[in-house]
CSV table of C-alpha atoms in Angstrom, one decimal:
chain,number,residue,atom,x,y,z
A,1,MET,CA,7.0,-17.1,-12.0
A,2,THR,CA,7.3,-20.4,-10.8
A,3,ASN,CA,9.0,-21.4,-7.7
A,4,ALA,CA,11.2,-24.7,-8.2
A,5,SER,CA,8.9,-26.7,-6.0
A,6,GLY,CA,5.7,-25.7,-7.8
A,7,GLY,CA,3.7,-22.8,-6.3
A,8,ALA,CA,3.7,-19.4,-7.6
A,9,TYR,CA,5.3,-16.0,-6.8
A,10,LEU,CA,2.2,-14.2,-5.6
A,11,ASP,CA,3.9,-10.9,-4.4
A,12,ALA,CA,4.0,-8.7,-7.5
A,13,ALA,CA,2.6,-5.8,-5.4
A,14,SER,CA,6.0,-5.9,-3.5
A,15,SER,CA,7.9,-6.1,-6.6
A,16,GLU,CA,6.9,-7.3,-10.2
A,17,PRO,CA,9.7,-9.5,-11.7
A,18,LEU,CA,11.9,-7.6,-14.3
A,19,HIS,CA,10.1,-7.4,-17.9
A,20,PRO,CA,11.8,-9.3,-20.6
A,21,ALA,CA,11.5,-5.8,-22.7
A,22,ALA,CA,13.5,-4.1,-19.7
A,23,ARG,CA,15.9,-6.9,-19.4
A,24,GLU,CA,17.2,-6.5,-23.0
A,25,VAL,CA,17.3,-2.6,-22.9
A,26,LEU,CA,19.1,-2.7,-19.6
A,27,LEU,CA,21.8,-4.8,-21.0
A,28,SER,CA,22.4,-2.8,-24.1
A,29,ALA,CA,22.3,0.7,-22.1
A,30,LEU,CA,24.8,-0.7,-19.6
A,31,GLU,CA,27.0,-1.1,-22.6
A,32,ALA,CA,26.2,2.3,-24.1
A,33,GLY,CA,25.2,4.5,-21.4
A,34,TYR,CA,28.1,4.6,-18.7
A,35,ALA,CA,29.4,8.2,-19.5
A,36,ASP,CA,28.2,11.2,-17.5
A,37,PRO,CA,25.3,12.7,-19.5
A,38,ARG,CA,26.4,16.1,-18.7
A,39,ARG,CA,30.0,16.0,-20.4
A,40,LEU,CA,30.5,17.4,-23.9
A,41,HIS,CA,32.3,14.3,-25.4
A,42,ARG,CA,30.6,11.5,-27.7
A,43,PRO,CA,29.9,9.0,-24.8
A,44,ALA,CA,28.4,11.5,-22.9
A,45,ARG,CA,26.2,12.6,-25.6
A,46,THR,CA,25.1,9.1,-26.0
A,47,ALA,CA,24.3,8.7,-22.4
A,48,ARG,CA,22.3,12.2,-22.5
A,49,LEU,CA,20.4,10.9,-25.6
A,50,LEU,CA,19.7,7.5,-23.8
A,51,LEU,CA,18.4,9.4,-20.6
A,52,ASP,CA,16.3,12.0,-22.7
A,53,ASN,CA,14.8,8.9,-24.7
A,54,ALA,CA,13.9,7.3,-21.3
A,55,ARG,CA,12.1,10.8,-20.1
A,56,GLU,CA,10.3,11.0,-23.5
A,57,ALA,CA,9.3,7.2,-23.5
A,58,THR,CA,8.2,7.6,-20.0
A,59,ALA,CA,6.2,10.9,-20.6
A,60,ASP,CA,4.7,9.3,-23.6
A,61,ALA,CA,3.5,6.0,-21.6
A,62,LEU,CA,2.1,8.1,-18.9
A,63,GLY,CA,0.3,10.9,-21.1
A,64,VAL,CA,2.4,13.9,-19.6
A,65,ARG,CA,4.9,16.2,-20.7
A,66,PRO,CA,8.6,15.2,-20.8
A,67,ASP,CA,9.7,18.2,-18.6
A,68,GLU,CA,7.1,17.1,-16.1
A,69,VAL,CA,9.2,13.9,-15.6
A,70,THR,CA,12.1,13.3,-13.1
A,71,PHE,CA,13.9,10.1,-12.6
A,72,THR,CA,14.5,9.4,-8.7
A,73,ARG,CA,16.5,6.9,-6.7
A,74,SER,CA,13.2,5.0,-5.7
A,75,GLY,CA,9.5,5.4,-5.6
A,76,THR,CA,10.1,6.4,-1.9
A,77,ASP,CA,12.5,9.0,-2.9
A,78,ALA,CA,10.0,10.2,-5.6
A,79,VAL,CA,7.2,10.5,-2.7
A,80,HIS,CA,9.5,12.1,-0.4
A,81,ARG,CA,10.9,14.9,-2.9
A,82,GLY,CA,7.4,15.2,-4.7
A,83,LEU,CA,5.5,15.6,-1.5
A,84,LEU,CA,7.9,17.8,0.5
A,85,GLY,CA,8.9,19.8,-2.5
A,86,LEU,CA,5.2,20.7,-3.0
A,87,LEU,CA,4.7,21.8,0.7
A,88,THR,CA,7.9,23.7,0.5
A,89,GLY,CA,6.4,25.4,-2.7
A,90,ARG,CA,3.4,26.2,-0.7
A,91,ALA,CA,5.1,27.3,2.5
A,92,ARG,CA,3.6,31.1,2.0
A,93,THR,CA,0.2,29.7,2.0
A,94,GLY,CA,0.3,27.2,4.8
A,95,SER,CA,2.0,24.3,6.5
A,96,LEU,CA,-0.9,21.8,6.9
A,97,LEU,CA,-0.7,18.5,5.1
A,98,LEU,CA,-3.9,16.4,4.9
A,99,HIS,CA,-3.6,12.7,3.8
A,100,SER,CA,-5.9,9.8,3.5
A,101,ALA,CA,-5.5,7.3,6.4
A,102,VAL,CA,-4.4,4.5,4.0
A,103,GLU,CA,-1.4,6.3,2.3
A,104,HIS,CA,1.9,4.2,1.9
A,105,SER,CA,4.2,4.6,4.8
A,106,ALA,CA,6.5,6.5,2.5
A,107,VAL,CA,4.1,9.4,2.6
A,108,ILE,CA,3.2,8.9,6.5
A,109,HIS,CA,6.9,9.3,7.1
A,110,ALA,CA,7.3,12.2,4.8
A,111,GLY,CA,4.4,13.8,6.8
A,112,GLU,CA,6.0,13.0,10.0
A,113,TRP,CA,9.3,14.6,8.8
A,114,HIS,CA,7.4,17.9,7.9
A,115,ALA,CA,5.7,17.8,11.3
A,116,GLY,CA,8.9,17.5,13.0
A,117,ARG,CA,10.0,20.9,11.0
A,118,GLY,CA,7.3,22.9,12.3
A,119,GLY,CA,4.6,21.8,9.8
A,120,GLN,CA,1.4,19.7,10.5
A,121,ALA,CA,0.2,16.4,9.2
A,122,VAL,CA,-3.4,15.1,9.7
A,123,SER,CA,-4.9,12.1,8.5
A,124,VAL,CA,-8.5,11.9,7.0
A,125,PRO,CA,-10.6,8.7,7.6
A,126,VAL,CA,-11.5,6.3,4.8
A,127,ASP,CA,-14.6,4.1,4.5
A,128,ALA,CA,-14.7,0.5,5.1
A,129,LEU,CA,-13.5,-0.1,1.4
A,130,GLY,CA,-10.6,1.9,2.1
A,131,ARG,CA,-11.5,5.0,0.0
A,132,LEU,CA,-11.3,8.5,0.8
A,133,SER,CA,-14.6,10.0,-0.4
A,134,PRO,CA,-14.6,13.4,-2.2
A,135,ASP,CA,-17.0,14.8,0.3
A,136,ALA,CA,-14.8,13.7,3.4
A,137,ALA,CA,-11.9,15.4,1.6
A,138,SER,CA,-13.6,18.6,1.0
A,139,ALA,CA,-15.0,18.3,4.6
A,140,ALA,CA,-11.3,18.2,6.2
A,141,VAL,CA,-10.2,21.2,4.1
A,142,VAL,CA,-13.3,23.2,5.2
A,143,SER,CA,-13.1,22.3,8.8
A,144,SER,CA,-9.4,22.8,9.0
A,145,PRO,CA,-8.1,25.1,11.6
A,146,SER,CA,-5.4,26.3,9.4
A,147,PRO,CA,-4.7,26.8,5.7
A,148,VAL,CA,-4.2,23.3,4.0
A,149,ALA,CA,-1.0,23.4,1.9
A,150,ALA,CA,-1.5,20.1,0.1
A,151,MET,CA,-3.5,16.9,0.3
A,152,ALA,CA,-1.9,13.5,-0.5
A,153,VAL,CA,-4.2,10.7,-1.8
A,154,GLN,CA,-3.0,7.6,-3.5
A,155,ALA,CA,-4.1,6.6,-6.9
A,156,ALA,CA,-4.8,3.0,-5.7
A,157,ASN,CA,-4.2,1.2,-2.4
A,158,HIS,CA,-0.9,-0.9,-2.4
A,159,GLU,CA,-2.5,-3.4,0.2
A,160,VAL,CA,-6.3,-3.6,-0.8
A,161,GLY,CA,-6.3,-2.3,-4.2
A,162,THR,CA,-9.0,0.1,-4.0
A,163,ILE,CA,-8.8,2.7,-6.6
A,164,GLN,CA,-9.2,6.2,-4.9
A,165,PRO,CA,-11.3,9.0,-6.9
A,166,VAL,CA,-8.7,11.2,-7.5
A,167,THR,CA,-10.2,13.4,-10.0
A,168,ALA,CA,-13.3,13.8,-8.1
A,169,ILE,CA,-11.2,14.6,-5.0
A,170,ALA,CA,-9.2,17.4,-6.7
A,171,SER,CA,-12.7,19.0,-7.8
A,172,SER,CA,-14.0,18.7,-4.2
A,173,VAL,CA,-10.9,20.5,-2.6
A,174,GLY,CA,-10.7,23.5,-4.9
A,175,GLU,CA,-7.4,25.2,-4.9
A,176,VAL,CA,-5.5,22.7,-2.5
A,177,PRO,CA,-2.9,21.0,-4.7
A,178,LEU,CA,-3.1,16.9,-4.7
A,179,PHE,CA,0.0,14.9,-4.2
A,180,VAL,CA,-0.8,11.6,-5.9
A,181,ASP,CA,1.1,8.6,-4.9
A,182,ALA,CA,0.8,6.2,-7.8
A,183,CYS,CA,3.5,3.7,-6.8
A,184,ALA,CA,1.1,0.9,-6.7
A,185,SER,CA,-0.9,1.7,-9.8
A,186,MET,CA,1.6,3.4,-12.3
A,187,GLY,CA,1.7,1.3,-15.8
A,188,ARG,CA,-1.1,-0.8,-14.8
A,189,VAL,CA,-3.8,1.5,-15.0
A,190,PRO,CA,-4.0,5.2,-16.4
A,191,LEU,CA,-2.9,8.0,-14.2
A,192,PRO,CA,-5.9,10.0,-13.1
A,193,ASP,CA,-6.2,13.5,-13.9
A,194,GLY,CA,-6.2,16.0,-11.0
A,195,TRP,CA,-2.5,15.7,-9.6
A,196,ALA,CA,-0.2,18.6,-9.0
A,197,VAL,CA,2.6,16.2,-8.2
A,198,ALA,CA,2.8,12.3,-8.8
A,199,ALA,CA,5.5,9.6,-7.8
A,200,GLY,CA,5.9,5.9,-9.2
A,201,SER,CA,8.2,3.2,-8.8
A,202,ALA,CA,9.6,1.3,-11.6
A,203,HIS,CA,10.2,-2.3,-9.7
A,204,LYS,CA,6.3,-2.5,-9.2
A,205,TRP,CA,5.8,-2.3,-13.0
A,206,GLY,CA,8.6,-4.5,-14.0
A,207,GLY,CA,11.2,-2.2,-14.3
A,208,PRO,CA,14.4,-2.4,-12.3
A,209,ALA,CA,14.8,-1.7,-8.6
A,210,GLY,CA,16.3,1.7,-7.8
A,211,ILE,CA,14.3,4.1,-10.1
A,212,GLY,CA,11.2,6.1,-9.2
A,213,VAL,CA,9.3,8.6,-11.3
A,214,LEU,CA,8.4,12.0,-9.8
A,215,LEU,CA,5.9,13.9,-11.8
A,216,VAL,CA,5.5,17.7,-11.3
A,217,ARG,CA,2.5,19.3,-13.3
A,218,LYS,CA,3.6,22.3,-15.5
A,219,GLY,CA,2.6,25.3,-13.6
A,220,THR,CA,3.0,23.8,-10.0
A,221,ARG,CA,5.0,25.6,-7.5
A,222,TRP,CA,7.4,23.0,-6.3
A,223,ARG,CA,10.7,23.7,-4.6
A,224,ASN,CA,13.7,21.4,-3.5
A,225,PRO,CA,13.2,20.3,0.2
A,226,PHE,CA,16.8,18.7,0.1
A,227,PRO,CA,20.3,20.2,-0.9
A,228,GLY,CA,20.3,20.9,-4.6
A,229,ASP,CA,23.0,19.5,-7.2
A,230,ASP,CA,24.3,20.4,-10.5
A,231,ARG,CA,23.0,17.7,-12.5
A,232,ILE,CA,20.6,17.7,-15.6
A,233,ASP,CA,17.3,17.6,-13.7
A,234,GLU,CA,17.2,20.2,-10.7
A,235,ARG,CA,14.3,18.1,-9.1
A,236,THR,CA,17.0,15.3,-8.5
A,237,THR,CA,20.5,14.8,-7.2
A,238,GLY,CA,23.4,12.5,-8.0
A,239,PHE,CA,24.7,10.8,-10.8
A,240,GLU,CA,22.2,9.5,-13.4
A,241,ASP,CA,21.2,5.9,-13.6
A,242,VAL,CA,20.9,6.1,-17.3
A,243,PRO,CA,20.6,2.3,-18.0
A,244,GLY,CA,18.1,2.0,-15.2
A,245,ALA,CA,16.0,4.7,-16.2
A,246,LEU,CA,16.0,3.3,-19.9
A,247,ALA,CA,15.0,0.1,-18.7
A,248,ALA,CA,12.2,1.5,-16.4
A,249,ALA,CA,11.0,3.2,-19.5
A,250,ALA,CA,11.0,0.2,-21.7
A,251,ALA,CA,9.0,-1.9,-19.1
A,252,LEU,CA,6.4,1.0,-18.6
A,253,GLN,CA,5.8,1.2,-22.4
A,254,ALA,CA,5.5,-2.5,-22.5
A,255,MET,CA,3.2,-2.8,-19.6
A,256,VAL,CA,0.9,0.1,-21.0
A,257,ALA,CA,0.7,-1.9,-24.3
A,258,GLU,CA,0.0,-5.1,-22.5
A,259,ARG,CA,-2.7,-4.0,-20.1
A,260,THR,CA,-5.5,-4.0,-22.5
A,261,THR,CA,-5.1,-7.9,-22.3
A,262,LEU,CA,-3.5,-8.3,-19.1
A,263,ASN,CA,-5.6,-6.4,-16.9
A,264,PRO,CA,-9.0,-8.3,-17.7
A,265,ARG,CA,-7.2,-11.5,-17.4
A,266,GLN,CA,-5.8,-10.6,-14.1
A,267,HIS,CA,-9.0,-9.0,-12.9
A,268,ALA,CA,-10.9,-12.2,-13.6
A,269,LEU,CA,-8.3,-14.4,-11.9
A,270,ILE,CA,-8.7,-12.2,-8.6
A,271,ASP,CA,-12.5,-12.3,-8.9
A,272,ARG,CA,-11.9,-16.1,-8.9
A,273,ILE,CA,-9.7,-15.9,-5.8
A,274,ARG,CA,-12.3,-13.7,-3.9
A,275,THR,CA,-15.1,-15.8,-4.7
A,276,ALA,CA,-13.3,-19.1,-3.5
A,277,VAL,CA,-11.6,-17.6,-0.6
A,278,ALA,CA,-14.9,-16.3,0.7
A,279,ARG,CA,-16.6,-19.5,-0.1
A,280,ASP,CA,-14.2,-22.2,0.9
A,281,ILE,CA,-12.8,-20.5,4.3
A,282,PRO,CA,-14.9,-20.1,7.0
A,283,ASP,CA,-14.6,-16.9,9.1
A,284,VAL,CA,-12.6,-14.8,6.7
A,285,ASP,CA,-12.6,-11.0,6.1
A,286,VAL,CA,-12.1,-10.5,2.2
A,287,VAL,CA,-11.0,-6.9,2.0
A,288,GLY,CA,-11.1,-3.7,-0.5
A,289,ASP,CA,-13.3,-2.8,-3.4
A,290,PRO,CA,-14.5,-6.0,-5.3
A,291,ASP,CA,-14.6,-4.1,-8.6
A,292,ASP,CA,-13.1,-0.7,-8.6
A,293,ARG,CA,-9.6,-2.0,-7.7
A,294,LEU,CA,-6.4,-2.6,-9.1
A,295,PRO,CA,-6.6,-5.7,-11.4
A,296,HIS,CA,-3.8,-7.9,-9.9
A,297,LEU,CA,-4.1,-7.8,-6.3
A,298,LEU,CA,-6.5,-9.3,-3.4
A,299,THR,CA,-6.2,-8.9,0.3
A,300,PHE,CA,-7.9,-11.2,2.8
A,301,SER,CA,-7.7,-11.9,6.9
A,302,CYS,CA,-8.3,-15.5,8.3
A,303,LEU,CA,-9.6,-15.2,11.7
A,304,TYR,CA,-7.7,-16.9,14.5
A,305,VAL,CA,-4.7,-17.4,12.2
A,306,ASP,CA,-1.4,-16.1,13.0
A,307,GLY,CA,-0.2,-14.3,10.0
A,308,GLU,CA,3.4,-15.2,10.4
A,309,ALA,CA,2.6,-19.0,10.4
A,310,LEU,CA,0.4,-18.5,7.5
A,311,VAL,CA,3.0,-16.8,5.2
A,312,HIS,CA,5.5,-19.3,6.4
A,313,GLU,CA,3.3,-22.5,5.6
A,314,LEU,CA,2.6,-20.9,2.0
A,315,ASP,CA,6.2,-20.5,1.5
A,316,ARG,CA,6.9,-24.2,2.5
A,317,LEU,CA,4.5,-25.1,-0.3
A,318,GLY,CA,6.1,-22.7,-2.8
A,319,PHE,CA,3.5,-19.9,-2.6
A,320,ALA,CA,5.2,-16.2,-1.9
A,321,VAL,CA,2.7,-13.8,-0.4
A,322,ALA,CA,2.9,-10.6,1.6
A,323,SER,CA,1.1,-9.9,5.0
A,324,GLY,CA,-0.1,-7.0,6.9
A,325,SER,CA,-0.3,-8.6,10.1
A,326,ALA,CA,1.7,-7.2,13.1
A,327,CYS,CA,3.8,-10.3,13.4
A,328,THR,CA,4.9,-10.3,10.0
A,329,ALA,CA,5.9,-6.4,10.0
A,330,SER,CA,9.2,-5.1,10.9
A,331,THR,CA,7.4,-2.6,13.2
A,332,LEU,CA,5.4,-5.1,15.2
A,333,THR,CA,2.3,-2.9,14.5
A,334,PRO,CA,-0.5,-4.0,12.3
A,335,SER,CA,-1.2,-2.6,8.8
A,336,HIS,CA,-2.5,1.0,9.4
A,337,VAL,CA,-4.3,0.4,6.2
A,338,LEU,CA,-6.2,-2.7,7.5
A,339,ALA,CA,-7.1,-0.7,11.0
A,340,ALA,CA,-8.1,2.3,9.1
A,341,MET,CA,-10.7,0.3,7.1
A,342,GLY,CA,-11.9,-1.7,10.2
A,343,ALA,CA,-10.7,-5.0,8.7
A,344,LEU,CA,-9.3,-7.8,10.7
A,345,THR,CA,-5.4,-7.3,10.8
A,346,HIS,CA,-4.3,-10.9,11.8
A,347,GLY,CA,-4.1,-13.8,9.5
A,348,ASN,CA,-3.5,-11.4,6.8
A,349,VAL,CA,-2.5,-12.3,3.3
A,350,ARG,CA,-2.0,-10.2,0.1
A,351,VAL,CA,-2.0,-12.1,-3.0
A,352,ALA,CA,-0.5,-10.0,-6.0
A,353,LEU,CA,-0.4,-11.6,-9.6
A,354,SER,CA,2.9,-11.1,-11.8
A,355,ARG,CA,2.2,-10.5,-15.4
A,356,ASP,CA,2.9,-14.3,-16.2
A,357,ALA,CA,0.7,-15.8,-13.5
A,358,THR,CA,-1.4,-18.7,-14.6
A,359,ALA,CA,-4.8,-19.9,-14.0
A,360,GLU,CA,-3.3,-23.1,-12.8
A,361,GLN,CA,-1.0,-21.4,-10.4
A,362,VAL,CA,-4.4,-19.8,-9.0
A,363,SER,CA,-5.9,-23.3,-8.9
A,364,ALA,CA,-2.9,-24.9,-7.0
A,365,PHE,CA,-3.1,-21.6,-4.5
A,366,LEU,CA,-6.6,-22.2,-4.1
A,367,GLY,CA,-6.4,-25.9,-3.6
A,368,ALA,CA,-3.7,-25.6,-0.9
A,369,LEU,CA,-5.2,-22.5,1.1
A,370,PRO,CA,-8.2,-24.0,3.0
A,371,ASP,CA,-6.0,-27.0,4.4
A,372,VAL,CA,-3.1,-24.5,5.5
A,373,VAL,CA,-5.7,-22.3,7.2
A,374,ALA,CA,-7.5,-25.1,8.8
A,375,ARG,CA,-4.0,-26.6,10.0
A,376,ILE,CA,-3.0,-23.5,11.7
A,377,ARG,CA,-6.4,-23.0,13.2
A,378,GLY,CA,-6.2,-26.6,14.6
A,379,THR,CA,-2.9,-25.7,16.6
A,380,VAL,CA,-4.8,-23.0,18.4
A,381,GLY,CA,-8.1,-25.5,19.0
A,382,ARG,CA,-10.2,-23.2,16.7
B,1,MET,CA,-14.6,6.0,24.7
B,2,THR,CA,-17.6,4.4,26.7
B,3,GLY,CA,-18.0,1.6,29.1
B,4,SER,CA,-17.9,1.6,33.0
B,5,HIS,CA,-16.4,-1.1,34.9
B,6,ASP,CA,-19.5,-1.7,36.7
B,7,GLU,CA,-21.3,-3.4,33.7
B,8,ILE,CA,-18.3,-5.8,33.1
B,9,ALA,CA,-19.6,-9.6,33.7
B,10,LEU,CA,-16.1,-11.0,33.2
B,11,GLU,CA,-12.5,-9.6,32.5
B,12,ILE,CA,-9.9,-11.7,30.7
B,13,ASP,CA,-6.4,-11.1,30.9
B,14,CYS,CA,-4.5,-11.2,27.6
B,15,ARG,CA,-1.7,-9.0,28.7
B,16,GLY,CA,1.7,-10.1,27.0
B,17,GLN,CA,-0.1,-12.2,24.3
B,18,ARG,CA,0.4,-11.4,20.8
B,19,CYS,CA,-2.2,-11.4,18.0
B,20,PRO,CA,-4.1,-13.3,17.3
B,21,MET,CA,-4.3,-14.9,20.8
B,22,PRO,CA,-6.3,-12.1,22.4
B,23,VAL,CA,-9.0,-12.7,19.9
B,24,ILE,CA,-8.9,-16.4,20.3
B,25,GLU,CA,-9.1,-16.0,24.0
B,26,LEU,CA,-12.2,-13.6,23.6
B,27,ALA,CA,-13.9,-16.1,21.3
B,28,ARG,CA,-13.3,-18.9,23.7
B,29,ARG,CA,-14.6,-17.1,27.0
B,30,LEU,CA,-17.6,-15.2,25.5
B,31,ASP,CA,-19.8,-18.0,26.0
B,32,ASP,CA,-19.0,-17.6,29.9
B,33,VAL,CA,-21.0,-14.4,30.3
B,34,PRO,CA,-24.9,-14.4,29.7
B,35,VAL,CA,-26.5,-13.0,26.5
B,36,GLY,CA,-26.5,-9.1,27.1
B,37,GLY,CA,-23.5,-9.3,29.3
B,38,VAL,CA,-20.2,-7.5,28.8
B,39,LEU,CA,-17.0,-9.1,28.4
B,40,ALA,CA,-13.6,-7.0,28.9
B,41,VAL,CA,-10.5,-8.0,27.4
B,42,ALA,CA,-7.5,-6.6,28.8
B,43,SER,CA,-4.8,-6.5,26.0
B,44,ASP,CA,-1.6,-4.8,25.3
B,45,ASP,CA,-1.4,-6.2,21.9
B,46,ALA,CA,-1.0,-3.5,19.2
B,47,ALA,CA,-3.4,-5.4,16.9
B,48,ALA,CA,-6.2,-5.8,19.5
B,49,GLY,CA,-7.7,-2.0,18.8
B,50,ALA,CA,-8.5,-3.3,15.2
B,51,ASP,CA,-9.0,-7.0,15.8
B,52,VAL,CA,-11.7,-6.9,18.7
B,53,PRO,CA,-14.0,-4.7,16.9
B,54,ALA,CA,-13.6,-6.4,13.6
B,55,TRP,CA,-14.2,-9.9,15.3
B,56,CYS,CA,-17.3,-8.6,16.6
B,57,ARG,CA,-18.4,-7.3,13.2
B,58,MET,CA,-17.6,-10.8,11.6
B,59,ARG,CA,-19.1,-12.8,14.6
B,60,GLY,CA,-22.3,-10.7,15.1
B,61,GLN,CA,-21.4,-9.6,18.4
B,62,GLU,CA,-21.4,-5.8,19.8
B,63,PHE,CA,-18.2,-3.9,20.2
B,64,VAL,CA,-19.0,-1.5,23.2
B,65,GLY,CA,-15.9,0.4,23.2
B,66,GLN,CA,-12.6,0.9,24.9
B,67,ASP,CA,-11.9,1.6,28.6
B,68,VAL,CA,-8.6,1.5,30.5
B,69,ALA,CA,-7.7,-1.3,33.3
B,70,ASP,CA,-6.1,0.2,36.7
B,71,ASP,CA,-2.7,-0.6,35.4
B,72,GLY,CA,-3.1,1.6,32.3
B,73,VAL,CA,-3.7,-1.3,29.9
B,74,PRO,CA,-6.6,-1.0,27.4
B,75,LEU,CA,-9.8,-2.8,28.0
B,76,PHE,CA,-11.7,-3.9,24.9
B,77,LEU,CA,-15.5,-4.5,26.0
B,78,VAL,CA,-17.7,-6.9,24.1
B,79,ARG,CA,-21.5,-7.5,24.6
B,80,ARG,CA,-22.5,-11.1,23.7
B,81,LEU,CA,-25.6,-10.7,21.5
B,82,ALA,CA,-26.2,-14.3,20.8
């Protein structure tokens, strides 16, 4: 994705542009997949077939069973249904949710909703790389004053890219089931073992917006926390978005097929940005695990720099980036992820490469950044 | 947290300032306290709780802890090490 004025779209962690494979499938499925997949007539059977295909292709790409896959209205919807359904299924055991301090706000909000209905949600600290250690997870369970219903830990962090040791955490917490928010990583890196329930978001892997994936491991006790419906899949509600689900599955398959070549390329480009930012910009806090991370994203914070000014100035030059600084957030509070890691929260930039980002675009960004930072610092005399 | 009002060599008033201004003021004024002395930043900015300790880590100064001013605004205490 090149912006008209040059520059580059560097916000793929917010939303990856639609994958060409998804575009083709979406257009043909819009033609063929309009009917109600529950009906018995031929157009309905076609829609049902397409939906079943989407489920099977998604399951195959993720290495799970088709009956473990539910399409939801969004990644956030998958998180809410998945986590709250797991907690509802565990209500006889306990009502305490433990979650890492760096979960996505969708998890935090679900925890607050749970707490507002008589449950409890407690945050578990992470280390300076943003990682929840298996020992910290286990200690939080052991020292908990009441029985733990579930633990939420992401597959990888959406802001800093750090991969969480999900499988080791699952072993360390014994019987406590894990909810794994895999929205940032699904399709890009394999789903880690150890989840009881997991969630993904199609527009983050190049599928269309408005499609989430909820995974409920066979044998996991999950109960619908919301009003039910009489649709095909009891874990979700509303008329199925058949074309969207099929396009999401096509993009997922394409990303999984491409990642053996795409990931090393993106990983190396991010390494280049990481090295150059640390070398060329004074007083910069480069955040997250340098190696064990998502391949496509990097976060850093520039001392004495207004994050909003930084985003606007880069945008003026054609570079689209996200920021976790308070002044750029709708909430006017700084990123809880950066704060939990002890990282600098102001002057923050998240760079996330889309699948077609080039070395030339990275070079252009690295060429522009030091002057932009210096100029903004100059306005405040630093 | 720790810190007593007695050991504060200088208090700077950053009430109402948004990030990154409190940290910029901190960087400007730390030279006004002697090495070993403590500067207190009074700030009601939501980012200060994270950014003052992060600044200390990046600039090789000591974050002593957090206290509360008489009007309830958080005070962030920084010891000048160099």
